[in-house]
Coordinates of C-alpha atoms in Angstrom, one line a residue:
X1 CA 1.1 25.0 5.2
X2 CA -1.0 21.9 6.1
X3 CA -4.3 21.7 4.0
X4 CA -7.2 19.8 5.8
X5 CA -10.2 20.0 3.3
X6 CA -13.6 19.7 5.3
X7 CA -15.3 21.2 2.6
X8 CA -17.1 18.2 1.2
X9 CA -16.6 14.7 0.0
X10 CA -16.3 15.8 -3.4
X11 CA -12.7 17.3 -3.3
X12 CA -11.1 14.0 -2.8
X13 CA -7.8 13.2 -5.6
X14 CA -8.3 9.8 -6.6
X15 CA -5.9 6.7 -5.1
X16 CA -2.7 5.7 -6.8
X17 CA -5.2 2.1 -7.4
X18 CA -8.0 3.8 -8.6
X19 CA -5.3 5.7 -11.2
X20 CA -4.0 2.2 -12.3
X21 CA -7.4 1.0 -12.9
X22 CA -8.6 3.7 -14.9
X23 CA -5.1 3.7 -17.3
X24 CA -6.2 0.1 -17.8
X25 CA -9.7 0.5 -18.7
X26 CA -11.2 -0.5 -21.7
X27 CA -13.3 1.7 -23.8
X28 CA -15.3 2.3 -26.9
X29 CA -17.8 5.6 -27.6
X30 CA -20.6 5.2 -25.1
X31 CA -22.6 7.7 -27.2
X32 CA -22.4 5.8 -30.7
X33 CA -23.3 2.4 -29.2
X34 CA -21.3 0.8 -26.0
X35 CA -18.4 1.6 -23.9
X36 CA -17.9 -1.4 -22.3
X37 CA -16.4 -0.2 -18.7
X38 CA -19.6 2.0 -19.0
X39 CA -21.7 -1.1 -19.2
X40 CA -20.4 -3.0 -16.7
X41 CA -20.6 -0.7 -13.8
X42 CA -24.0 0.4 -15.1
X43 CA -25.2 -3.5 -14.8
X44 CA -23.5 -4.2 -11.4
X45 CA -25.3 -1.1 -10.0
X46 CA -27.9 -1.5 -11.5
X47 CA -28.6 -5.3 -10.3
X48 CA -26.9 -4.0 -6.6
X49 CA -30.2 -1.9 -6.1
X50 CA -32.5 -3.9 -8.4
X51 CA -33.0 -1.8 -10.8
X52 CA -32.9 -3.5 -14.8
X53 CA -31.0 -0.5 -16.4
X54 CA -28.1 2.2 -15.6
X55 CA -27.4 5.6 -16.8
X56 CA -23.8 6.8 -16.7
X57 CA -24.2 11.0 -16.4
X58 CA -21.4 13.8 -15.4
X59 CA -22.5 14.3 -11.9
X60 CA -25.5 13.7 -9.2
X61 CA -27.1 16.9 -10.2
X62 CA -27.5 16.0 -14.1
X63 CA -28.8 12.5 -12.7
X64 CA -31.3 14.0 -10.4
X65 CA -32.5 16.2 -13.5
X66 CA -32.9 13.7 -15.9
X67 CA -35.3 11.8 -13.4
X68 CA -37.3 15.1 -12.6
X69 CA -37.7 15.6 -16.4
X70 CA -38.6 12.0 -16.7
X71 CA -41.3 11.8 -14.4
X72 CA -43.0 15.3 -14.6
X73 CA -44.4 17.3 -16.8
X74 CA -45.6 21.1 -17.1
X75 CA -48.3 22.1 -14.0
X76 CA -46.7 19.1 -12.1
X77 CA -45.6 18.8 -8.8
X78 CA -42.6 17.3 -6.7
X79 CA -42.7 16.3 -2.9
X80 CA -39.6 16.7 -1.1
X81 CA -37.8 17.4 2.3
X82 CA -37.3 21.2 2.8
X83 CA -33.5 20.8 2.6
X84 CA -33.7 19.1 -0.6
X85 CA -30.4 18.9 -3.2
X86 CA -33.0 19.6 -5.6
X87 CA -34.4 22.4 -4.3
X88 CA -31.7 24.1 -2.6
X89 CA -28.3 23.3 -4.9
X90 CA -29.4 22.3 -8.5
X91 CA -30.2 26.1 -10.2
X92 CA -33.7 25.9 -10.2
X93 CA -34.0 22.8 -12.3
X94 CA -36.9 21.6 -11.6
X95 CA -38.7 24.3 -13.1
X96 CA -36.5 25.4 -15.7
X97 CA -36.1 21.7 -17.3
X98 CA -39.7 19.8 -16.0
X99 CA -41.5 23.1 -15.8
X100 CA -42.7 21.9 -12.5
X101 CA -43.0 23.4 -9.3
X102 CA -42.2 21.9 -5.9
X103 CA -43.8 21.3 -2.8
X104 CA -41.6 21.7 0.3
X105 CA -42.5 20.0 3.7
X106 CA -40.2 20.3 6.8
X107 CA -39.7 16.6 8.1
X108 CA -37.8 16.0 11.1
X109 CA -33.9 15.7 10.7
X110 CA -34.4 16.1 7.0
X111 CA -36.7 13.0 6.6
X112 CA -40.3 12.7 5.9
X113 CA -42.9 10.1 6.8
X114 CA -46.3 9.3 5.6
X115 CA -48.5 11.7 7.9
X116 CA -46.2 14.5 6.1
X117 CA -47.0 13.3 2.5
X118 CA -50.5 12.4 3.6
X119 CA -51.0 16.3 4.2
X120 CA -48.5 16.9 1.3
X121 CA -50.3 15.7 -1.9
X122 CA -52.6 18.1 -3.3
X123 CA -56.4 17.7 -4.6
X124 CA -57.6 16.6 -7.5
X125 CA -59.1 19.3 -8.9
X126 CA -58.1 22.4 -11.5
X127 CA -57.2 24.3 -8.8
X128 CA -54.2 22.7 -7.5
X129 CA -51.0 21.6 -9.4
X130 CA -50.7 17.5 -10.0
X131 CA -48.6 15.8 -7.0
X132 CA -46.9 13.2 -9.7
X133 CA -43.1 12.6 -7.6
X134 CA -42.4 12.2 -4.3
X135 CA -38.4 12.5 -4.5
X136 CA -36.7 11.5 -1.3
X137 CA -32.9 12.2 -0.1
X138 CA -30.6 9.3 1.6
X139 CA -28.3 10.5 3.3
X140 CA -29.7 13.5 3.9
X141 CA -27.2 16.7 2.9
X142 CA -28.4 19.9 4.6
X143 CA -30.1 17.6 7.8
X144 CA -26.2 16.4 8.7
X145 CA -26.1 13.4 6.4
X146 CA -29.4 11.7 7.8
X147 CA -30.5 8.4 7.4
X148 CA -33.8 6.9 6.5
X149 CA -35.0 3.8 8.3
X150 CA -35.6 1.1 6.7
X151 CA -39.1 0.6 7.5
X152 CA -39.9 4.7 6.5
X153 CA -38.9 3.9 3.0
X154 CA -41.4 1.0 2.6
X155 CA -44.0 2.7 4.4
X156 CA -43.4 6.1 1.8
X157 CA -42.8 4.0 -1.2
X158 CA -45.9 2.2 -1.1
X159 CA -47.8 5.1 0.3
X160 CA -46.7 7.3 -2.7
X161 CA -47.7 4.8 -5.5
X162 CA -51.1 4.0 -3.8
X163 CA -51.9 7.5 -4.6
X164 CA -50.5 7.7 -8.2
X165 CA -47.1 9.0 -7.3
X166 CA -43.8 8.0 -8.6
X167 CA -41.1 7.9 -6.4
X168 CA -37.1 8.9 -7.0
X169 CA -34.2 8.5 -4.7
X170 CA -31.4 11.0 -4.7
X171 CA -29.0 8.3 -3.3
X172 CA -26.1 10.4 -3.8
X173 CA -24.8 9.5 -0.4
X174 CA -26.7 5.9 -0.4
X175 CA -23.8 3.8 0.2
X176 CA -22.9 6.3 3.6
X177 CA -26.4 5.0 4.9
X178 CA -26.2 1.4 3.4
X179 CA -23.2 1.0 6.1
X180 CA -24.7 3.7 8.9
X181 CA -27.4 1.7 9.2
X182 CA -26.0 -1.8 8.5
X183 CA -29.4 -2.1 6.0
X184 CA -28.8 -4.1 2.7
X185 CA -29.3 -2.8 -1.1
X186 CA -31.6 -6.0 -1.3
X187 CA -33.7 -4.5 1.1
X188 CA -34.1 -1.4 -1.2
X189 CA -35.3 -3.6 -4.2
X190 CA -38.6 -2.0 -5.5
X191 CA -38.8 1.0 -3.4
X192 CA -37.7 3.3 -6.0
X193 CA -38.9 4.4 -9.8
X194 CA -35.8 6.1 -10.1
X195 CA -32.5 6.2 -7.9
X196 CA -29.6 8.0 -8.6
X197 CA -26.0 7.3 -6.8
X198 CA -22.5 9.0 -6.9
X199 CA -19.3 8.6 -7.3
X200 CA -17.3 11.6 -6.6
X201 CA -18.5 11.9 -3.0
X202 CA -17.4 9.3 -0.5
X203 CA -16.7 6.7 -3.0
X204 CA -13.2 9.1 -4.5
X205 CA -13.6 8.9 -8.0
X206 CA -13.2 12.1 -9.9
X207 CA -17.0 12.3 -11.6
X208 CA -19.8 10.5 -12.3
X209 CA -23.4 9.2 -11.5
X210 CA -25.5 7.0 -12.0
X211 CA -29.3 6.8 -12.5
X212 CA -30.7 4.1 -12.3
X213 CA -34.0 2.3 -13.6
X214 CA -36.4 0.2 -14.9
X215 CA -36.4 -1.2 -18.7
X216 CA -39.4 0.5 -19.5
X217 CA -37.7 3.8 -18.7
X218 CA -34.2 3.4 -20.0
X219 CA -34.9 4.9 -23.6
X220 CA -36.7 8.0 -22.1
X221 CA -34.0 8.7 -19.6
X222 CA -31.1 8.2 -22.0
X223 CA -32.6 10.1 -24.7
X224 CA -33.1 12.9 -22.1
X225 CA -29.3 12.6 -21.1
X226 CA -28.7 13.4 -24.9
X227 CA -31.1 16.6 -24.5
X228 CA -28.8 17.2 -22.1
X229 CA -25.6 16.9 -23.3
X230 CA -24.8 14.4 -20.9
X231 CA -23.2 11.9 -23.4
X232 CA -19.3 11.2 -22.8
X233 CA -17.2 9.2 -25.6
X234 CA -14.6 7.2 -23.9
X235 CA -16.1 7.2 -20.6
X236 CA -14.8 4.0 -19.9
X237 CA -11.5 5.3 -18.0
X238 CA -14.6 7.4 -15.6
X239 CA -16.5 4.3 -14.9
X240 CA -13.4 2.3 -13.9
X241 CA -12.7 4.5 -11.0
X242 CA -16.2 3.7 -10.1
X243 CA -15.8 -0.1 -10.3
X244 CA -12.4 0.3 -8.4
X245 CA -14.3 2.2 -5.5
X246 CA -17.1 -0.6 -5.3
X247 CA -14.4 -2.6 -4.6
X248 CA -12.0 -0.9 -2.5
X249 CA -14.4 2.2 -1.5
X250 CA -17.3 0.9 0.3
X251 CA -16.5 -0.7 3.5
X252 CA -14.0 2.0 4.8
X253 CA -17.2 4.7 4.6
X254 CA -17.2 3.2 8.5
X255 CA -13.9 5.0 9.2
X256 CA -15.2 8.4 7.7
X257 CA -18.1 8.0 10.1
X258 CA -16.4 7.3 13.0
X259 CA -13.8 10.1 12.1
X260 CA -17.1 12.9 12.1
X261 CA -18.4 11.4 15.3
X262 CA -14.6 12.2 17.1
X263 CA -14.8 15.8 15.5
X264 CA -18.3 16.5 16.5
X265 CA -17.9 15.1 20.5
X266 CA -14.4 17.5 20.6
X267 CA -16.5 19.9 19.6
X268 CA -18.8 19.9 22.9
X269 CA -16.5 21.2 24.9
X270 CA -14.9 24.3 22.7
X271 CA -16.7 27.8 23.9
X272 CA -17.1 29.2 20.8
X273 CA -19.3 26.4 19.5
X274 CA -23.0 27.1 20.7
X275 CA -24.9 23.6 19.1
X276 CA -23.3 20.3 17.3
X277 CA -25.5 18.1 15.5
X278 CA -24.1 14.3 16.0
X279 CA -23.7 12.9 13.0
X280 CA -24.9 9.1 11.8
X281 CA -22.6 9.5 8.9
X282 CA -19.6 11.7 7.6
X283 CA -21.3 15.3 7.9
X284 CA -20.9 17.4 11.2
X285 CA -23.1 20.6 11.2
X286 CA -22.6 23.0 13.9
X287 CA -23.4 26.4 15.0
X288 CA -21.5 29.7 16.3
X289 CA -21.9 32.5 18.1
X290 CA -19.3 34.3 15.7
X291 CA -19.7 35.7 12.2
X292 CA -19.2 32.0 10.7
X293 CA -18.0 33.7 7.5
X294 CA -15.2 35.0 9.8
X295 CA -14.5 31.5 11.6
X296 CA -14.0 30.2 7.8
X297 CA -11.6 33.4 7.4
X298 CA -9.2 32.0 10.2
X299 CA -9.3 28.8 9.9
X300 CA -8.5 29.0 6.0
X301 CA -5.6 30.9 7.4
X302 CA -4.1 27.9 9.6
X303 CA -5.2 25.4 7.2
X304 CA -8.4 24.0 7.6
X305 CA -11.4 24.8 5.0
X306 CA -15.1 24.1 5.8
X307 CA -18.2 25.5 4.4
X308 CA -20.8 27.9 5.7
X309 CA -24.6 26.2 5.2
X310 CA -26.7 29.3 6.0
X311 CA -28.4 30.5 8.9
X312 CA -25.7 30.1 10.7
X313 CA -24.7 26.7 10.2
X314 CA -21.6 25.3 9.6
X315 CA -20.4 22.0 7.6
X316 CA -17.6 19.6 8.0
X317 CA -17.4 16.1 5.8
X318 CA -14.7 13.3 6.6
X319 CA -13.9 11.5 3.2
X320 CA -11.5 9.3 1.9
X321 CA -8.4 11.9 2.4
X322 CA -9.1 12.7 6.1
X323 CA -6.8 10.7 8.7
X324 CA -7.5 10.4 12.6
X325 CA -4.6 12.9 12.7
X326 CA -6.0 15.6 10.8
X327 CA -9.4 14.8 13.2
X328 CA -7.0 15.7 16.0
X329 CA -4.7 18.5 14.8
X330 CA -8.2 20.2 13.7
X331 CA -9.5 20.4 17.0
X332 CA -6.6 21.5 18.5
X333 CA -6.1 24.4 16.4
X334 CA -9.9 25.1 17.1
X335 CA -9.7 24.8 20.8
X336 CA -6.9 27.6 20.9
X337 CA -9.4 30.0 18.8
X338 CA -10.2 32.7 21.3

């Protein structure tokens, strides 16, 4: 039976190339001193977004973490979007590793501007927990793979730090809205405190993160990756798939995009399919008037795997392992559901 995997980005098997490249890598113990594969894809990231410094972790979540612990501390506060990965899809870690709490505001298609962390940011007095982080998401998950524009960013970023924030970027999906938008990394130079970016979501490899930041940060954020446990030894053969797909990875995020705008316009015209949000990237959330725990039930059955998103929203991501004939056989088979 065929097996079309809409689930998410992340269950992508890496390419015969990216294989090769990671067999050829060299390594050393990137916990005792240097890996050098490690270091090179942490410097060319890190100089991509201008950043001084790169952290390799396990995955987006650990990276993410490690920047919460970083910049908060106990009786602190985080601003974010309401659909937040932090909030909603990382086990409660801001309060369990900061000891922070969070401050949720509903911005519109998952992305805030300045009125909404004007109203955000609470008193200084002892009544009120310290707003310290404003932490931002680009593209934006739960919102349908969102994208900031350019202009937002600057106009939050400079907000935020004229009232004593610090600002992160969970920029797990950042290279989906570097090409949606046809913006430039240069153009994110400075924004950020802290930005994390992944691997093992459009870009195919099989792990990793990065976080990235400044040199006055780097020994806090690494030592907290060794709190952590996040420390690999020959992680050199990991961070050559992630060279491989700044090479080979990048520019074809335009076909995945294009691929979830052909799925979400065939799915104007199928009954069964009350609302579609068009996507600007490779995420295409839409809404039934059926059990959608049941349409996952069938369509598992003839194939095709998705995931349910709550409230009764459903999620379908185009990746690196998605052709324009799976687009097609997909909506067929969903056309004939009665």
């Amino acid at each position: 039976m065929q097996n079309i995997d809409f689930r998410s980005d992340t269950v992508t098997q890496p390419t015969r190339g990216m294989l090769e490249a990671m067999m050829q890598a060299a390594t050393g113990d990137d916990v005792i001193d240097i890996d050098p594969t490690v270091r090179e894809l942490e410097n060319r990231l890190a100089k991509h977004f201008g950043f001084d410094r790169g952290l390799f972790c396990p995955s987006g979540t650990m990276a993410n973490q490690i920047a919460m612990m970083h910049h908060l501390r106990q009786g602190d506060e985080v601003i974010c979007e309401a659909r937040s990965h932090i909030y909603w899809y990382e086990g409660g870690g801001v309060a369990a590793n900061a000891g922070a709490s969070i401050r949720l505001v509903h911005g519109e298609n998952g992305c805030l501007t300045v009125e909404d962390l004007q109203h955000a940011i609470n008193p200084k007095n002892e009544h009120a927990a310290f707003s310290k982080l404003l932490s931002l998401e680009n593209t934006g998950n739960k919102a349908g793979g969102t994208c900031y524009p350019i202009a937002d960013l600057q106009a939050l970023s400079a907000f935020a730090r004229e009232r004593g924030l610090a600002v992160h970027m969970d920029g797990a999906r950042m290279f989906n809205a570097l090409i949606a938008t046809g913006q430039s990394a240069h153009q994110h130079h400075g924004l950020y405190d802290s930005l994390s970016i992944c691997l093992s979501k459009g870009l195919g490899c099989p792990v990793g993160s990065l976080l990235l930041v400044n040199e006055s940060d780097y020994d806090s954020v690494r030592r907290i990756r060794k709190r952590l446990g996040g420390g690999m030894r020959q992680a050199g053969y990991l961070a050559a798939a992630g060279l491989y797909a700044l090479d080979f990875h990048v520019e074809r995020l335009a076909n995945d995009h294009r691929r979830a705008t052909d799925l979400a316009e065939g799915f104007i015209d199928i009954p069964w399919i009350q609302k579609v949000i068009l996507p600007q990237t490779n995420i295409v959330i839409f809404y039934t008037d059926r059990d959608p725990s049941e349409v996952i039930r069938v369509l598992a059955e003839k194939g095709i795997r998705l995931m349910e998103m709550g409230g009764g929203a459903l999620r379908m991501v185009t990746h690196l392992q998605i052709t324009d004939e799976h687009v097609q056989t997909t909506l067929q088979i969903m056309r004939e559901l009665e």
